CSV table of N, CA and C in Angstrom, one decimal:
chain,number,residue,atom,x,y,z
A,8,MET,N,102.2,88.6,112.1
A,8,MET,CA,102.8,88.7,110.9
A,8,MET,C,102.8,90.4,109.6
A,9,LYS,N,104.5,89.8,110.5
A,9,LYS,CA,105.2,91.0,109.4
A,9,LYS,C,106.1,91.7,108.4
A,10,PHE,N,106.0,92.3,107.4
A,10,PHE,CA,105.9,91.7,105.9
A,10,PHE,C,106.1,93.1,105.1
A,11,ASN,N,107.3,93.0,104.9
A,11,ASN,CA,107.4,94.8,104.0
A,11,ASN,C,108.3,94.3,102.7
A,12,HIS,N,108.0,95.5,102.2
A,12,HIS,CA,108.6,94.7,100.3
A,12,HIS,C,108.9,96.7,100.3
A,13,LEU,N,109.6,96.4,98.6
A,13,LEU,CA,109.9,97.1,98.5
A,13,LEU,C,109.1,97.8,96.7
A,14,ILE,N,108.9,98.8,95.6
A,14,ILE,CA,108.1,98.9,94.8
A,14,ILE,C,109.2,100.0,94.6
A,15,GLN,N,109.9,99.6,93.1
A,15,GLN,CA,110.5,101.0,92.9
A,15,GLN,C,109.6,102.0,91.6
A,16,ILE,N,110.1,103.6,92.0
A,16,ILE,CA,108.7,104.3,91.6
A,16,ILE,C,109.7,104.4,90.3
A,17,ASN,N,110.9,105.4,90.2
A,17,ASN,CA,112.1,106.0,88.8
A,17,ASN,C,113.0,104.6,88.9
A,18,ASP,N,113.8,104.7,87.4
A,18,ASP,CA,114.3,104.0,87.2
A,18,ASP,C,115.2,104.1,85.7
A,19,PRO,N,116.1,105.4,86.2
A,19,PRO,CA,116.6,105.9,85.8
A,19,PRO,C,117.5,105.7,83.8
A,20,LEU,N,117.0,104.0,84.8
A,20,LEU,CA,117.7,103.2,83.0
A,20,LEU,C,116.8,102.2,82.5
A,21,ASN,N,115.5,102.8,82.7
A,21,ASN,CA,114.6,102.3,81.8
A,21,ASN,C,113.8,103.6,81.3
A,22,PRO,N,113.9,103.9,80.5
A,22,PRO,CA,113.7,104.9,79.3
A,22,PRO,C,112.4,104.5,79.7
A,23,LEU,N,111.5,103.7,79.5
A,23,LEU,CA,110.3,103.4,79.2
A,23,LEU,C,109.2,104.2,80.3
A,24,ILE,N,110.0,104.3,81.3
A,24,ILE,CA,109.3,104.4,82.4
A,24,ILE,C,109.7,106.3,83.1
A,25,ASP,N,107.7,106.5,83.0
A,25,ASP,CA,107.8,107.7,82.9
A,25,ASP,C,107.8,108.1,84.7
A,26,PRO,N,109.0,109.1,85.0
A,26,PRO,CA,109.9,109.1,86.7
A,26,PRO,C,108.4,110.2,86.6
A,27,LEU,N,107.9,110.0,88.4
A,27,LEU,CA,107.6,111.0,89.6
A,27,LEU,C,107.9,111.4,89.8
A,28,THR,N,107.7,112.5,90.8
A,28,THR,CA,108.5,112.9,91.6
A,28,THR,C,108.1,113.3,92.3
A,29,ARG,N,109.0,113.8,93.7
A,29,ARG,CA,108.6,113.0,95.0
A,29,ARG,C,107.1,114.0,95.8
A,30,GLU,N,106.5,115.0,94.1
A,30,GLU,CA,105.6,115.3,95.4
A,30,GLU,C,104.3,115.1,94.4
A,31,GLN,N,104.6,114.1,93.6
A,31,GLN,CA,103.9,113.1,92.7
A,31,GLN,C,103.2,112.1,93.4
A,32,LEU,N,104.2,111.2,94.0
A,32,LEU,CA,104.2,110.7,94.3
A,32,LEU,C,103.7,111.2,95.8
A,33,TRP,N,103.8,112.0,96.6
A,33,TRP,CA,103.5,111.9,98.0
A,33,TRP,C,101.9,112.3,97.8
A,34,ARG,N,101.0,112.8,96.7
A,34,ARG,CA,100.2,113.6,96.4
A,34,ARG,C,99.7,111.7,96.1
A,35,GLY,N,99.9,111.6,95.3
A,35,GLY,CA,99.5,109.6,95.5
A,35,GLY,C,99.3,108.9,96.9
A,36,LEU,N,100.2,109.1,97.4
A,36,LEU,CA,99.8,108.6,99.1
A,36,LEU,C,99.0,109.4,99.6
A,37,ILE,N,98.5,110.2,99.7
A,37,ILE,CA,97.7,111.0,100.0
A,37,ILE,C,95.9,110.6,99.3
A,38,MET,N,96.2,110.1,98.9
A,38,MET,CA,94.7,110.2,97.4
A,38,MET,C,94.4,108.7,97.5
A,39,ARG,N,94.9,108.3,98.1
A,39,ARG,CA,94.9,106.9,98.3
A,39,ARG,C,94.9,106.2,99.5
A,40,ALA,N,94.6,107.5,101.0
A,40,ALA,CA,94.6,107.5,101.8
A,40,ALA,C,93.0,108.5,101.9
A,41,GLU,N,92.6,109.1,101.4
A,41,GLU,CA,91.8,110.2,100.9
A,41,GLU,C,90.0,109.5,100.1
A,42,ALA,N,91.2,109.3,98.3
A,42,ALA,CA,90.2,108.8,98.3
A,42,ALA,C,90.1,107.6,98.0
A,43,PRO,N,90.5,106.3,99.0
A,43,PRO,CA,90.3,105.0,98.5
A,43,PRO,C,89.8,104.1,97.4
A,44,LYS,N,87.9,104.8,97.4
A,44,LYS,CA,87.3,104.4,96.2
A,44,LYS,C,88.0,103.7,95.0
A,45,LEU,N,89.4,105.1,94.3
A,45,LEU,CA,90.0,105.0,93.5
A,45,LEU,C,90.5,104.0,93.3
A,46,PHE,N,91.0,103.5,93.9
A,46,PHE,CA,92.4,102.3,94.8
A,46,PHE,C,92.0,100.5,94.8
A,47,MET,N,90.1,101.4,95.4
A,47,MET,CA,90.2,100.1,96.0
A,47,MET,C,88.8,100.0,95.4
A,48,PRO,N,88.4,99.2,94.4
A,48,PRO,CA,87.2,99.2,93.7
A,48,PRO,C,86.0,98.4,94.7
A,49,HIS,N,86.4,97.9,95.0
A,49,HIS,CA,85.6,96.7,96.6
A,49,HIS,C,84.7,97.7,96.8
A,50,LEU,N,85.7,98.4,97.5
A,50,LEU,CA,85.5,99.3,99.0
A,50,LEU,C,83.5,100.1,98.3
A,51,ASP,N,83.0,100.2,99.8
A,51,ASP,CA,81.4,100.5,99.1
A,51,ASP,C,81.4,101.8,99.8
A,52,ASP,N,82.2,102.2,100.9
A,52,ASP,CA,82.0,103.4,100.6
A,52,ASP,C,82.8,103.8,102.4
A,53,CYS,N,83.4,105.5,101.7
A,53,CYS,CA,84.0,105.6,102.5
A,53,CYS,C,83.7,107.1,103.2
A,54,ARG,N,84.4,107.4,104.7
A,54,ARG,CA,84.2,109.1,104.9
A,54,ARG,C,84.7,109.0,105.8
A,55,LEU,N,85.5,110.6,105.7
A,55,LEU,CA,86.5,110.9,106.5
A,55,LEU,C,86.4,111.7,107.6
A,56,ASP,N,87.2,112.2,108.2
A,56,ASP,CA,86.4,112.4,109.7
A,56,ASP,C,88.4,113.5,110.2
A,57,ASP,N,87.4,113.8,111.5
A,57,ASP,CA,88.5,114.8,111.9
A,57,ASP,C,90.0,115.0,111.3
A,58,LYS,N,89.8,115.3,109.4
A,58,LYS,CA,90.9,116.5,108.6
A,58,LYS,C,91.4,117.4,109.1
A,59,SER,N,93.1,116.5,109.2
A,59,SER,CA,94.0,118.1,109.4
A,59,SER,C,94.9,117.7,108.3
A,60,LEU,N,95.8,118.6,108.3
A,60,LEU,CA,97.5,118.0,108.4
A,60,LEU,C,98.2,117.1,108.1
A,61,ASP,N,97.9,116.5,109.5
A,61,ASP,CA,98.5,115.6,109.4
A,61,ASP,C,97.6,114.0,109.9
A,62,SER,N,97.0,114.3,109.6
A,62,SER,CA,96.2,113.0,110.1
A,62,SER,C,94.0,112.6,109.5
A,63,VAL,N,94.3,112.1,110.0
A,63,VAL,CA,92.6,111.6,109.0
A,63,VAL,C,92.4,110.6,109.8
A,64,ARG,N,90.6,110.9,110.3
A,64,ARG,CA,90.2,109.5,110.6
A,64,ARG,C,89.1,109.1,109.3
A,65,ARG,N,89.1,107.3,109.0
A,65,ARG,CA,88.4,107.0,108.7
A,65,ARG,C,86.9,105.8,108.4
A,66,GLU,N,85.7,105.6,108.3
A,66,GLU,CA,85.1,105.1,108.4
A,66,GLU,C,84.9,104.3,107.0
A,67,LEU,N,85.9,103.1,106.5
A,67,LEU,CA,85.3,102.0,105.3
A,67,LEU,C,84.1,101.1,105.4
A,68,ARG,N,83.6,100.9,104.9
A,68,ARG,CA,82.9,99.7,104.5
A,68,ARG,C,82.6,99.4,103.3
A,69,TYR,N,82.9,97.7,103.6
A,69,TYR,CA,82.6,96.5,103.2
A,69,TYR,C,81.4,96.0,103.7
A,70,GLY,N,80.5,96.0,102.4
A,70,GLY,CA,79.4,95.1,102.4
A,70,GLY,C,78.7,95.7,104.1
A,71,GLU,N,79.0,94.6,104.4
A,71,GLU,CA,77.9,95.1,106.2
A,71,GLU,C,79.2,95.4,106.8
A,72,LEU,N,80.8,94.7,106.7
A,72,LEU,CA,81.5,95.0,107.6
A,72,LEU,C,81.9,96.6,107.4
A,73,VAL,N,81.9,97.0,108.4
A,73,VAL,CA,82.9,98.2,108.8
A,73,VAL,C,84.3,98.5,109.2
A,74,ILE,N,85.1,99.3,108.9
A,74,ILE,CA,86.5,99.6,109.6
A,74,ILE,C,86.4,101.3,110.0
A,75,ARG,N,87.3,101.1,110.9
A,75,ARG,CA,87.5,102.5,111.4
A,75,ARG,C,88.7,102.8,112.1
A,76,ASP,N,89.7,103.7,110.9
A,76,ASP,CA,90.9,103.5,111.3
A,76,ASP,C,91.8,105.0,111.2
A,77,LYS,N,92.6,105.0,111.5
A,77,LYS,CA,93.6,106.1,111.4
A,77,LYS,C,94.7,106.3,110.7
A,78,VAL,N,95.1,107.4,109.6
A,78,VAL,CA,95.5,108.1,108.9
A,78,VAL,C,96.5,109.1,109.2
A,79,THR,N,97.5,108.8,109.6
A,79,THR,CA,98.9,109.9,109.7
A,79,THR,C,99.4,110.0,108.5
A,80,TYR,N,100.2,111.5,108.4
A,80,TYR,CA,101.3,111.7,107.3
A,80,TYR,C,102.6,112.3,108.4
A,81,LEU,N,103.7,112.0,107.8
A,81,LEU,CA,104.1,112.2,107.7
A,81,LEU,C,105.0,113.1,106.4
A,82,PRO,N,104.7,114.6,106.2
A,82,PRO,CA,104.8,114.8,105.0
A,82,PRO,C,105.8,114.6,104.6
A,83,GLN,N,105.5,114.2,102.7
A,83,GLN,CA,107.2,114.0,101.8
A,83,GLN,C,107.4,112.7,102.7
A,84,ILE,N,107.2,111.4,102.8
A,84,ILE,CA,108.5,110.8,103.5
A,84,ILE,C,107.1,109.1,104.1
A,85,GLN,N,106.5,110.0,104.8
A,85,GLN,CA,105.6,108.3,105.5
A,85,GLN,C,103.4,108.7,105.4
A,86,VAL,N,103.3,108.0,105.7
A,86,VAL,CA,101.7,107.3,105.3
A,86,VAL,C,101.5,106.1,105.9
A,87,LEU,N,101.3,106.6,107.5
A,87,LEU,CA,101.3,105.5,108.3
A,87,LEU,C,99.3,105.6,109.2
A,88,TYR,N,98.9,103.9,108.4
A,88,TYR,CA,97.3,103.3,108.5
A,88,TYR,C,97.7,101.9,109.7
A,89,GLU,N,96.9,102.7,110.7
A,89,GLU,CA,96.4,102.4,111.3
A,89,GLU,C,95.0,101.8,112.4
A,90,VAL,N,95.0,100.5,112.5
A,90,VAL,CA,93.3,100.0,112.5
A,90,VAL,C,93.3,99.9,114.2
A,91,PRO,N,93.0,100.6,114.9
A,91,PRO,CA,93.1,100.2,116.0
A,91,PRO,C,91.6,98.4,116.3
A,92,ALA,N,91.8,97.4,117.7
A,92,ALA,CA,90.6,96.2,117.8
A,92,ALA,C,89.3,96.5,117.3
A,93,GLN,N,88.5,96.2,117.3
A,93,GLN,CA,87.1,96.2,116.4
A,93,GLN,C,86.0,95.0,116.1
A,94,GLY,N,85.8,95.2,117.8
A,94,GLY,CA,84.9,93.3,117.1
A,94,GLY,C,85.6,92.3,117.1
A,95,GLU,N,85.7,91.7,115.7
A,95,GLU,CA,87.0,90.5,115.7
A,95,GLU,C,87.8,90.9,114.9
A,96,ILE,N,87.9,92.3,114.3
A,96,ILE,CA,89.3,92.6,114.2
A,96,ILE,C,90.3,93.4,115.0
A,97,ALA,N,91.1,92.3,114.8
A,97,ALA,CA,93.1,92.5,115.4
A,97,ALA,C,93.3,93.8,115.2
A,98,ALA,N,93.9,95.0,116.2
A,98,ALA,CA,94.8,95.9,116.0
A,98,ALA,C,95.9,95.8,114.5
A,99,SER,N,96.1,96.9,113.9
A,99,SER,CA,97.3,96.4,112.4
A,99,SER,C,97.2,97.9,112.6
A,100,ARG,N,98.5,97.6,111.8
A,100,ARG,CA,99.0,99.0,110.8
A,100,ARG,C,99.8,98.6,109.5
A,101,MET,N,99.9,99.3,108.8
A,101,MET,CA,100.7,99.4,107.5
A,101,MET,C,101.0,101.0,107.6
A,102,SER,N,102.1,100.9,106.3
A,102,SER,CA,102.9,102.1,106.5
A,102,SER,C,103.5,102.4,105.6
A,103,MET,N,103.1,103.3,104.8
A,103,MET,CA,103.9,103.6,103.0
A,103,MET,C,104.6,105.0,103.5
A,104,THR,N,106.5,104.2,103.5
A,104,THR,CA,107.3,105.2,103.4
A,104,THR,C,108.2,105.8,102.4
A,105,ILE,N,108.4,106.6,101.2
A,105,ILE,CA,109.1,107.5,100.3
A,105,ILE,C,110.4,107.0,101.0
A,106,GLU,N,111.8,106.2,99.3
A,106,GLU,CA,112.5,106.3,100.5
A,106,GLU,C,113.6,106.9,99.1
A,107,GLU,N,114.7,107.3,98.6
A,107,GLU,CA,115.3,108.5,98.0
A,107,GLU,C,116.6,107.4,98.2
A,108,PRO,N,117.4,106.6,97.0
A,108,PRO,CA,118.4,106.0,97.7
A,108,PRO,C,119.5,107.4,97.1
A,109,GLN,N,119.0,108.0,95.9
A,109,GLN,CA,119.7,108.6,95.1
A,109,GLN,C,119.2,109.6,94.7
A,110,GLU,N,119.5,110.7,94.2
A,110,GLU,CA,119.0,112.3,93.7
A,110,GLU,C,117.4,111.6,92.6
A,111,GLY,N,116.6,111.7,92.9
A,111,GLY,CA,115.9,111.5,91.7
A,111,GLY,C,115.1,110.5,91.5
A,112,VAL,N,115.7,109.2,92.4
A,112,VAL,CA,115.4,107.4,92.3
A,112,VAL,C,114.9,106.9,93.8
A,113,LEU,N,113.3,107.0,93.4
A,113,LEU,CA,112.3,107.5,94.5
A,113,LEU,C,111.5,105.1,95.0
A,114,PHE,N,111.7,104.9,96.5
A,114,PHE,CA,110.8,103.9,95.9
A,114,PHE,C,110.3,104.1,97.4
A,115,VAL,N,109.4,103.2,97.2
A,115,VAL,CA,107.9,103.1,98.5
A,115,VAL,C,108.5,101.3,99.2
A,116,ARG,N,108.4,101.6,100.5
A,116,ARG,CA,107.9,100.3,101.1
A,116,ARG,C,107.1,100.6,102.0
A,117,PHE,N,106.4,99.3,101.4
A,117,PHE,CA,105.4,98.8,101.8
A,117,PHE,C,105.8,98.7,102.8
A,118,GLU,N,105.2,98.5,104.2
A,118,GLU,CA,105.6,97.6,105.9
A,118,GLU,C,104.2,97.2,106.1
A,119,TYR,N,104.3,96.6,106.9
A,119,TYR,CA,102.6,95.5,107.3
A,119,TYR,C,102.6,94.9,108.8
A,120,ASP,N,101.7,94.6,109.3
A,120,ASP,CA,101.8,94.7,110.8
A,120,ASP,C,100.8,94.3,111.7
A,121,ASP,N,100.6,92.8,111.3
A,121,ASP,CA,98.9,92.2,112.0
A,121,ASP,C,98.4,92.4,113.5
A,122,GLY,N,99.7,92.2,113.9
A,122,GLY,CA,99.7,92.3,116.1
A,122,GLY,C,100.0,90.9,115.9
A,123,GLN,N,99.5,89.9,115.0
A,123,GLN,CA,99.2,89.1,115.3
A,123,GLN,C,100.8,88.5,116.0
A,124,PRO,N,101.5,87.8,116.5
A,124,PRO,CA,102.6,86.5,116.3
A,124,PRO,C,102.9,85.7,114.9
A,125,ASP,N,103.7,85.3,115.0
A,125,ASP,CA,104.2,84.4,114.0
A,125,ASP,C,104.4,82.9,114.7
A,126,THR,N,103.6,82.1,114.5
A,126,THR,CA,103.0,80.8,115.1
A,126,THR,C,103.9,79.6,115.2
A,127,GLY,N,104.3,79.7,113.5
A,127,GLY,CA,105.3,78.3,112.9
A,127,GLY,C,104.7,77.1,112.3
A,128,ASP,N,102.9,77.4,112.7
A,128,ASP,CA,101.6,77.3,111.9
A,128,ASP,C,101.7,76.8,110.2
A,129,SER,N,102.0,75.5,109.9
A,129,SER,CA,101.8,75.5,108.2
A,129,SER,C,101.2,75.7,108.1
A,130,SER,N,99.8,75.6,108.2
A,130,SER,CA,98.6,76.3,107.4
A,130,SER,C,98.6,78.1,107.9
A,131,GLU,N,98.9,78.2,108.8
A,131,GLU,CA,98.9,80.0,109.5
A,131,GLU,C,100.0,80.2,107.9
A,132,ALA,N,101.2,80.0,108.0
A,132,ALA,CA,102.5,80.3,107.2
A,132,ALA,C,102.0,79.8,105.2
A,133,PHE,N,100.6,78.6,104.8
A,133,PHE,CA,100.5,78.8,104.1
A,133,PHE,C,99.7,80.6,103.9
A,134,TYR,N,98.5,80.8,104.8
A,134,TYR,CA,97.7,81.9,104.8
A,134,TYR,C,98.7,82.8,104.4
A,135,ASN,N,100.0,82.9,105.4
A,135,ASN,CA,100.7,84.2,105.2
A,135,ASN,C,101.4,85.6,104.0
A,136,GLU,N,101.3,84.0,103.9
A,136,GLU,CA,102.8,84.0,102.4
A,136,GLU,C,100.9,84.2,101.1
A,137,PHE,N,100.3,83.8,101.0
A,137,PHE,CA,98.8,84.5,100.5
A,137,PHE,C,98.6,85.3,100.5
A,138,ARG,N,98.1,86.6,101.9
A,138,ARG,CA,98.6,86.8,101.9
A,138,ARG,C,99.6,88.5,101.3
A,139,ARG,N,100.3,88.4,101.5
A,139,ARG,CA,101.9,88.1,101.6
A,139,ARG,C,101.9,88.7,99.7
A,140,SER,N,101.3,88.0,99.5
A,140,SER,CA,101.6,87.6,97.2
A,140,SER,C,99.8,89.3,97.1
A,141,ALA,N,99.3,88.7,97.8
A,141,ALA,CA,97.7,89.8,97.9
A,141,ALA,C,98.2,91.3,98.2
A,142,TYR,N,98.7,91.6,99.4
A,142,TYR,CA,99.3,92.6,99.3
A,142,TYR,C,100.3,93.5,98.1
A,143,LYS,N,101.1,92.4,97.8
A,143,LYS,CA,102.4,93.3,97.0
A,143,LYS,C,101.6,93.7,96.0
A,144,GLU,N,100.3,92.5,95.5
A,144,GLU,CA,99.8,92.8,94.0
A,144,GLU,C,98.7,94.1,94.5
A,145,ALA,N,98.0,94.5,95.2
A,145,ALA,CA,97.5,95.8,95.7
A,145,ALA,C,98.4,96.8,95.5
A,146,ASP,N,99.8,96.8,95.8
A,146,ASP,CA,100.5,98.1,95.9
A,146,ASP,C,101.0,98.4,95.2
A,147,ILE,N,101.7,97.4,93.9
A,147,ILE,CA,102.6,97.3,92.6
A,147,ILE,C,101.0,98.0,92.0
A,148,ASP,N,99.4,97.9,91.6
A,148,ASP,CA,98.2,98.8,91.8
A,148,ASP,C,98.0,100.0,92.2
A,149,THR,N,98.7,100.2,93.8
A,149,THR,CA,98.2,101.6,93.8
A,149,THR,C,99.3,102.3,92.8
A,150,VAL,N,100.9,102.2,92.5
A,150,VAL,CA,101.5,102.7,92.0
A,150,VAL,C,101.2,102.7,90.4
A,151,ARG,N,100.3,101.5,90.9
A,151,ARG,CA,99.8,102.2,88.7
A,151,ARG,C,98.9,103.2,88.3
A,152,VAL,N,98.0,103.0,90.2
A,152,VAL,CA,96.9,104.1,89.6
A,152,VAL,C,97.6,105.7,90.6
A,153,ILE,N,98.5,105.5,90.7
A,153,ILE,CA,99.1,107.3,90.7
A,153,ILE,C,99.6,107.4,89.4
A,154,ARG,N,100.3,106.1,89.0
A,154,ARG,CA,100.7,106.9,87.2
A,154,ARG,C,100.0,107.1,86.2
A,155,GLU,N,98.9,106.5,86.6
A,155,GLU,CA,97.2,107.1,85.7
A,155,GLU,C,96.6,108.4,86.3
A,156,LEU,N,97.2,108.7,87.8
A,156,LEU,CA,96.2,110.0,88.1
A,156,LEU,C,97.2,111.7,87.6
A,157,THR,N,99.2,110.7,87.6
A,157,THR,CA,100.1,111.4,87.2
A,157,THR,C,99.8,112.3,85.9
A,158,VAL,N,99.4,111.1,84.5
A,158,VAL,CA,98.9,111.0,83.5
A,158,VAL,C,98.0,111.8,83.5
A,159,ARG,N,97.2,111.7,83.4
A,159,ARG,CA,96.1,112.8,83.7
A,159,ARG,C,95.4,114.4,84.2
A,160,GLY,N,97.2,114.4,84.8
A,160,GLY,CA,97.2,115.6,85.4
A,160,GLY,C,96.8,115.9,87.1
A,161,GLU,N,96.0,115.2,87.7
A,161,GLU,CA,95.7,115.3,88.8
A,161,GLU,C,96.7,115.1,90.1
A,162,LEU,N,97.5,115.1,90.3
A,162,LEU,CA,98.8,115.0,91.3
A,162,LEU,C,99.9,116.4,90.6
A,163,HIS,N,99.6,117.1,90.0
A,163,HIS,CA,100.4,118.4,89.7
A,163,HIS,C,100.1,119.1,90.4
């Protein structure tokens, strides 16, 4: 399943939304990678390894399930999550890319690829639609947490 969607971060026509700077947004996306428990309360543990300016390897634990991934940074532009095939988990990718079609008008494009071809199976289509909805809600929540961290002064 391949899926992508945009979330608008700044809207100059809506004065009720406090604008974020590109730097604040970027720091929030990095924090989602390096402090994921702030964004995923159901995550039990996250260990970082091989941390550098352009990537980090992580080990995420959800109960008995352990997932290892690599997060790569394209500074101020993109955060790419890559999960290699491991056990019963297929290889997958997810990226968050900052887009700025006009000065100060920021969006984040979330792109998912679970590495599985679309088969056209109706039960799979139903499941994929459910996953798309869950991913979108999680991404909206990511932006909400980034805004909260900014208000608390943690992303300046």
